[in-house]
XYZ file of C-alpha atoms in Angstrom:
421
model
C 0.000 0.000 0.000
C 2.796 2.407 0.900
C 4.519 1.762 -2.425
C 1.317 2.364 -4.401
C 0.611 5.587 -2.548
C 4.183 6.724 -3.204
C 3.703 6.173 -6.944
C 0.378 8.045 -6.942
C 1.884 10.914 -4.965
C 4.813 11.129 -7.367
C 2.515 11.231 -10.422
C 0.328 13.864 -8.766
C 3.310 16.094 -7.980
C 4.767 15.664 -11.460
C 1.447 16.715 -13.012
C 1.361 20.063 -11.188
C 3.498 21.827 -13.793
C 1.394 20.432 -16.624
C -1.874 21.518 -14.987
C -0.550 25.053 -14.463
C 0.593 25.157 -18.086
C -2.788 23.905 -19.359
C -4.670 26.506 -17.309
C -2.420 29.232 -18.748
C -2.738 27.941 -22.332
C -6.490 27.528 -21.872
C -6.736 31.271 -21.234
C -4.751 31.939 -24.407
C -6.977 29.716 -26.559
C -10.094 31.828 -26.075
C -10.739 32.189 -29.808
C -9.512 28.739 -30.761
C -11.840 25.756 -31.235
C -12.913 24.512 -27.815
C -12.002 20.901 -28.552
C -8.343 21.852 -28.136
C -9.101 22.389 -24.450
C -10.358 18.831 -24.220
C -7.104 17.651 -25.806
C -5.114 19.539 -23.177
C -7.120 17.989 -20.335
C -6.592 14.583 -21.920
C -2.838 15.197 -21.568
C -3.348 15.976 -17.892
C -5.350 12.791 -17.449
C -2.610 10.713 -19.062
C 0.031 12.312 -16.841
C -2.033 11.461 -13.757
C -2.350 7.781 -14.611
C 0.906 6.926 -16.402
C 3.670 6.203 -13.842
C 6.573 7.035 -16.166
C 7.720 9.693 -18.629
C 10.478 10.259 -21.149
C 13.424 12.621 -21.119
C 13.449 15.550 -23.505
C 15.750 18.477 -24.176
C 12.619 20.644 -24.521
C 11.308 19.832 -21.059
C 10.609 22.867 -18.864
C 10.120 20.805 -15.723
C 12.707 21.730 -13.051
C 15.429 19.199 -12.375
C 14.471 16.714 -9.686
C 17.962 16.539 -8.152
C 16.645 16.753 -4.578
C 14.602 13.583 -5.093
C 17.723 11.424 -5.200
C 18.793 12.919 -1.886
C 15.304 12.393 -0.491
C 15.521 8.693 -1.336
C 18.889 8.464 0.384
C 17.504 10.256 3.429
C 14.608 7.816 3.448
C 17.090 4.931 3.490
C 18.860 6.542 6.419
C 15.749 7.336 8.418
C 13.843 4.110 7.733
C 16.198 1.764 9.635
C 16.288 4.140 12.611
C 12.510 4.638 12.837
C 11.084 3.428 16.144
C 9.380 0.091 16.051
C 5.621 0.165 16.188
C 5.410 3.468 14.280
C 2.122 3.670 12.358
C 2.566 7.018 10.582
C 3.568 5.335 7.318
C 0.449 3.155 7.493
C -2.059 5.879 8.407
C -1.456 8.146 5.401
C -1.994 5.462 2.690
C -5.011 4.150 4.591
C -6.484 7.663 4.773
C -5.853 8.157 1.062
C -7.721 4.943 0.229
C -10.577 5.686 2.637
C -11.295 9.182 1.296
C -10.901 8.095 -2.330
C -13.308 5.190 -1.845
C -15.748 7.541 -0.071
C -15.802 9.900 -3.072
C -16.223 6.968 -5.438
C -19.106 5.567 -3.397
C -20.694 9.020 -3.400
C -20.554 9.121 -7.186
C -21.984 5.619 -7.506
C -24.821 6.364 -5.083
C -25.620 9.610 -6.925
C -25.805 7.720 -10.192
C -28.033 4.987 -8.704
C -30.392 7.582 -7.189
C -30.693 9.296 -10.549
C -31.453 6.027 -12.310
C -34.163 5.267 -9.744
C -35.570 8.763 -10.193
C -36.030 8.325 -13.949
C -36.985 4.651 -13.881
C -40.528 5.543 -14.943
C -39.389 7.594 -17.948
C -41.561 7.302 -21.050
C -39.955 6.305 -24.347
C -40.541 8.867 -27.090
C -38.416 7.412 -29.888
C -35.091 5.708 -30.358
C -33.096 6.471 -27.161
C -35.091 9.548 -26.131
C -37.168 9.451 -22.928
C -39.378 11.952 -21.143
C -39.846 12.297 -17.402
C -41.822 14.660 -15.198
C -39.330 14.225 -12.337
C -36.467 16.128 -13.961
C -35.965 19.807 -14.778
C -33.066 19.654 -17.205
C -32.197 17.273 -20.070
C -29.198 14.977 -19.723
C -27.509 11.825 -20.983
C -27.667 8.745 -18.761
C -25.932 5.419 -19.240
C -22.569 4.302 -20.533
C -22.924 1.289 -22.812
C -26.258 2.322 -24.330
C -26.702 5.957 -23.282
C -30.200 7.424 -23.246
C -31.355 11.038 -23.493
C -33.859 12.200 -20.858
C -35.830 15.423 -21.336
C -38.508 17.023 -19.175
C -42.124 17.479 -20.309
C -43.401 20.765 -21.672
C -40.583 21.707 -24.044
C -41.560 23.510 -27.214
C -40.420 22.093 -30.532
C -37.574 24.573 -31.106
C -36.139 24.149 -27.602
C -36.421 20.368 -27.733
C -34.636 20.290 -31.079
C -31.710 22.280 -29.634
C -31.609 20.063 -26.566
C -31.574 16.833 -28.554
C -28.827 18.119 -30.843
C -26.761 19.009 -27.807
C -27.208 15.673 -26.036
C -26.610 13.680 -29.234
C -23.336 15.545 -29.679
C -22.353 14.551 -26.136
C -22.971 10.922 -27.028
C -21.135 11.260 -30.337
C -17.944 12.446 -28.623
C -18.388 10.193 -25.529
C -18.411 13.197 -23.211
C -20.445 11.324 -20.584
C -17.702 8.670 -20.421
C -14.926 11.263 -20.339
C -16.521 12.964 -17.366
C -16.939 9.671 -15.511
C -13.270 8.785 -16.108
C -12.279 12.241 -14.922
C -14.258 11.706 -11.733
C -12.477 8.392 -11.069
C -9.094 10.087 -11.558
C -10.255 12.789 -9.134
C -11.071 10.112 -6.557
C -7.504 8.786 -6.857
C -5.822 12.212 -6.669
C -8.321 13.850 -4.300
C -5.509 15.268 -2.128
C -4.234 17.488 -4.968
C -6.246 20.750 -5.156
C -5.107 21.372 -8.736
C -6.753 18.112 -9.796
C -10.053 19.440 -8.419
C -9.586 22.630 -10.415
C -8.806 20.544 -13.485
C -11.996 18.504 -13.085
C -14.201 21.584 -12.772
C -12.599 23.203 -15.812
C -12.919 19.944 -17.759
C -16.680 19.907 -17.130
C -16.961 23.496 -18.365
C -14.860 22.865 -21.447
C -16.883 19.759 -22.300
C -20.050 21.862 -22.403
C -18.427 24.728 -24.310
C -17.003 22.303 -26.857
C -20.373 20.599 -27.252
C -22.140 23.948 -27.764
C -19.582 24.913 -30.389
C -19.971 21.612 -32.221
C -23.739 22.137 -32.404
C -23.900 25.793 -33.469
C -21.114 25.668 -36.055
C -23.765 24.409 -38.522
C -26.449 26.874 -37.364
C -27.374 30.231 -38.817
C -28.010 33.339 -36.712
C -31.661 32.493 -36.116
C -30.886 28.980 -34.942
C -28.074 30.280 -32.709
C -30.523 32.645 -31.006
C -32.954 29.761 -30.489
C -30.129 27.709 -28.989
C -29.169 30.536 -26.625
C -32.825 30.877 -25.605
C -32.973 27.152 -24.833
C -29.880 27.513 -22.636
C -31.501 30.403 -20.794
C -34.739 28.532 -20.169
C -33.211 25.244 -19.030
C -29.956 26.437 -17.501
C -29.164 25.630 -13.900
C -26.302 27.750 -12.513
C -24.876 25.004 -10.408
C -22.001 22.637 -11.110
C -22.660 19.145 -9.799
C -19.753 17.224 -8.356
C -20.447 13.618 -9.234
C -19.950 10.992 -11.881
C -23.564 11.479 -12.910
C -24.462 12.148 -16.538
C -23.962 15.556 -18.088
C -26.924 17.892 -17.721
C -27.860 20.410 -20.408
C -27.529 23.434 -18.086
C -24.881 22.085 -15.747
C -22.255 24.759 -16.449
C -22.456 28.550 -16.130
C -25.171 29.643 -18.550
C -23.969 33.232 -18.847
C -20.615 32.204 -20.282
C -22.172 29.622 -22.601
C -24.698 32.082 -24.021
C -21.930 34.634 -24.548
C -19.861 31.992 -26.321
C -22.791 31.054 -28.572
C -23.634 34.639 -29.477
C -20.000 35.592 -30.204
C -19.090 32.412 -32.053
C -16.942 32.803 -35.156
C -15.394 30.018 -37.133
C -11.670 29.776 -36.458
C -9.258 30.282 -39.323
C -6.982 27.503 -40.498
C -3.942 29.402 -39.239
C -5.469 29.642 -35.752
C -6.301 25.933 -35.787
C -2.745 25.066 -36.826
C -1.283 27.372 -34.171
C -3.508 25.803 -31.508
C -2.449 22.328 -32.567
C 1.246 23.295 -32.403
C 0.676 24.812 -28.968
C -0.818 21.539 -27.711
C 2.186 19.647 -29.070
C 4.514 22.115 -27.384
C 2.751 21.708 -24.036
C 3.058 17.926 -24.240
C 6.781 18.091 -25.087
C 7.632 20.704 -22.486
C 5.526 19.556 -19.532
C 4.920 15.829 -20.004
C 8.609 14.909 -20.242
C 11.496 14.915 -17.786
C 14.540 17.156 -18.326
C 17.724 15.562 -19.559
C 20.402 15.365 -16.871
C 23.799 16.673 -18.060
C 26.707 14.268 -17.712
C 28.626 16.841 -15.720
C 25.900 16.935 -13.087
C 25.979 13.162 -12.887
C 29.712 13.247 -12.234
C 29.471 16.087 -9.693
C 26.539 14.625 -7.763
C 26.947 14.953 -4.028
C 26.820 11.527 -2.462
C 24.945 10.869 0.739
C 26.574 8.361 3.101
C 24.054 5.694 3.983
C 23.827 4.686 7.613
C 23.147 1.005 8.136
C 22.480 -1.021 11.226
C 24.091 -4.217 9.976
C 26.601 -5.770 12.363
C 30.269 -5.415 11.533
C 31.807 -8.239 9.525
C 33.813 -10.608 11.617
C 37.481 -10.997 10.987
C 38.438 -13.617 8.450
C 41.140 -16.007 9.570
C 42.642 -18.826 7.605
C 41.604 -22.191 9.030
C 44.326 -24.426 10.413
C 44.653 -28.118 9.639
C 46.032 -30.989 11.652
C 48.646 -31.687 8.962
C 50.260 -28.277 9.394
C 53.642 -28.849 11.056
C 55.525 -25.793 9.915
C 57.018 -23.747 12.713
C 56.392 -20.445 11.022
C 52.828 -19.182 10.830
C 51.537 -16.467 8.625
C 50.128 -13.446 10.371
C 46.351 -13.146 10.514
C 44.904 -10.879 7.880
C 42.469 -8.171 8.946
C 39.130 -8.241 7.092
C 39.059 -6.217 3.950
C 35.396 -5.425 4.446
C 35.898 -3.868 7.874
C 34.789 -0.197 7.659
C 37.204 2.576 8.500
C 36.964 4.531 11.697
C 34.325 7.249 11.912
C 36.997 9.948 11.913
C 38.472 8.615 8.676
C 35.073 8.497 6.978
C 34.300 12.042 8.125
C 37.638 13.219 6.741
C 36.880 11.492 3.425
C 33.437 13.107 3.133
C 34.756 16.588 3.924
C 37.753 16.488 1.596
C 36.090 14.531 -1.197
C 39.272 12.476 -1.718
C 39.671 8.789 -0.835
C 41.449 7.991 2.423
C 43.330 4.687 2.519
C 43.946 2.607 5.572
C 47.682 2.123 6.154
C 47.020 -1.132 7.962
C 45.285 -2.443 4.845
C 48.352 -1.690 2.721
C 50.645 -3.396 5.198
C 48.449 -6.493 5.162
C 48.733 -6.736 1.374
C 52.514 -6.429 1.578
C 52.668 -9.269 4.107
C 50.451 -11.659 2.281
C 49.473 -10.687 -1.260
C 48.087 -14.066 -2.197
C 45.849 -14.291 0.847
C 44.621 -10.730 0.487
C 43.712 -11.480 -3.091
C 41.779 -14.612 -2.126
C 39.747 -12.676 0.405
C 39.114 -9.660 -1.754
C 38.109 -11.691 -4.801
C 35.152 -13.001 -2.767
C 33.778 -9.510 -2.420
C 31.804 -8.646 -5.534
C 32.374 -5.180 -6.852
C 28.653 -4.559 -7.021
C 28.318 -4.930 -3.240
C 30.038 -1.609 -2.809
C 27.602 0.222 -5.059
C 24.116 1.525 -4.628
C 22.104 2.058 -7.801
C 20.659 5.523 -8.353
C 17.476 5.039 -10.467
C 17.180 8.753 -11.269
C 20.633 9.158 -12.814
C 20.755 5.542 -13.989
C 24.306 5.206 -12.658
C 25.939 3.173 -9.878
C 27.571 5.209 -7.118
C 29.545 4.415 -3.986
C 31.053 6.187 -1.013
C 32.448 3.101 0.697
C 36.117 3.658 1.559
C 36.801 -0.079 1.375
C 36.015 0.016 -2.334
C 38.614 2.763 -2.817
C 41.172 0.600 -1.022
C 40.308 -2.441 -3.105
C 40.300 -0.474 -6.315
C 43.697 1.065 -5.458
C 45.156 -2.372 -4.776
C 43.737 -3.672 -8.077
C 42.112 -6.724 -6.517
C 38.873 -6.526 -8.515
C 39.612 -8.934 -11.352
C 38.419 -12.105 -12.956
C 39.884 -15.459 -12.060
C 41.896 -15.654 -15.286
C 43.613 -12.369 -14.332
C 44.868 -13.680 -11.020
C 48.457 -14.239 -12.192
C 48.765 -10.799 -13.718
C 47.282 -9.304 -10.582
C 49.872 -10.885 -8.285
C 52.676 -9.687 -10.564
C 51.186 -6.201 -10.499
C 51.073 -6.172 -6.710
C 54.670 -7.377 -6.472
C 55.847 -4.693 -8.858
C 54.011 -2.030 -6.891
C 55.596 -3.174 -3.644
C 59.042 -3.113 -5.198
């Protein structure tokens, strides 16, 4: 659960820049076709559900250098956290509980609406009338139906049916339901709430535009009149079907009255702007190689017990009077003062005792060091995609040249002997 919540939180944070950019671009695209706004919100939806992204030189997202340090800090703090701590369990549980509560609310709202219109009368095709509703809407997902109230004149009903059929044509009722589910997952992000509200408005504005682009002035006035008669100035927060007057009527009427067909140049510019937003705010910035090399390493604190000294076993057949001195373990960490000096200076500090041990017994030192895999000294940094290490023992081993394959053993011993000479 903690891992899943961490992924969701990361996606939600990464989407903040994209949402801000879409809100800004949305204000710029006032005279552009409204369906471009739906495309922009589709990009936001993808960013909120896709757990990965690609690097791009055009990305305007700030570098996430601190995140690597945050992961290292988490590795340091996690082992030292007091046992029985429930903080890490409470937050994911709260996230699930609130998200499920919102989802249940949407489901219950939808069920109540279906029960309310269960006695609707079929007019023709998928059109129903009901005396228990005040505004037309689309209901259903697989086979959506259009519900209209009684008492509508012919002109108003024609505008309403055109509007609701356009919703069905472009699957707006499904888009809104998906948006509500995404909102339930990212409920803790206030910008996701703003995005959902703006999505609902843009869905209605786009639908109005799709209807009136084939109307003349007289039909546009009739459409605006229908909006005025059936409009309800209240946005409903639910996964329920889209109502005809669900979004601010004043803005919709103004949009209908002032509608002008966009030029091809404006359409092309809007399309290029959407592409630019996706490239700049849906991708991660490329990390320069120099920054990878100059990355400040964080020393990880572990609670593992120190490695015991390695001594060569004795056998009963050993009768030689001279015995070889015991070799100190090559994996024994340096003193805290030495590690502190290494971190401050940035240069490797070598243990003199380690060098003396190699001089005394090169063959034995090699046998012990060859058992230590080079990868054990590294920690993998997933952000920079590079292995890094701050272990002083690795610097000692690397300086002695003991990391080699078995077939290089002879050359290694010769190299050590030459160095000692």
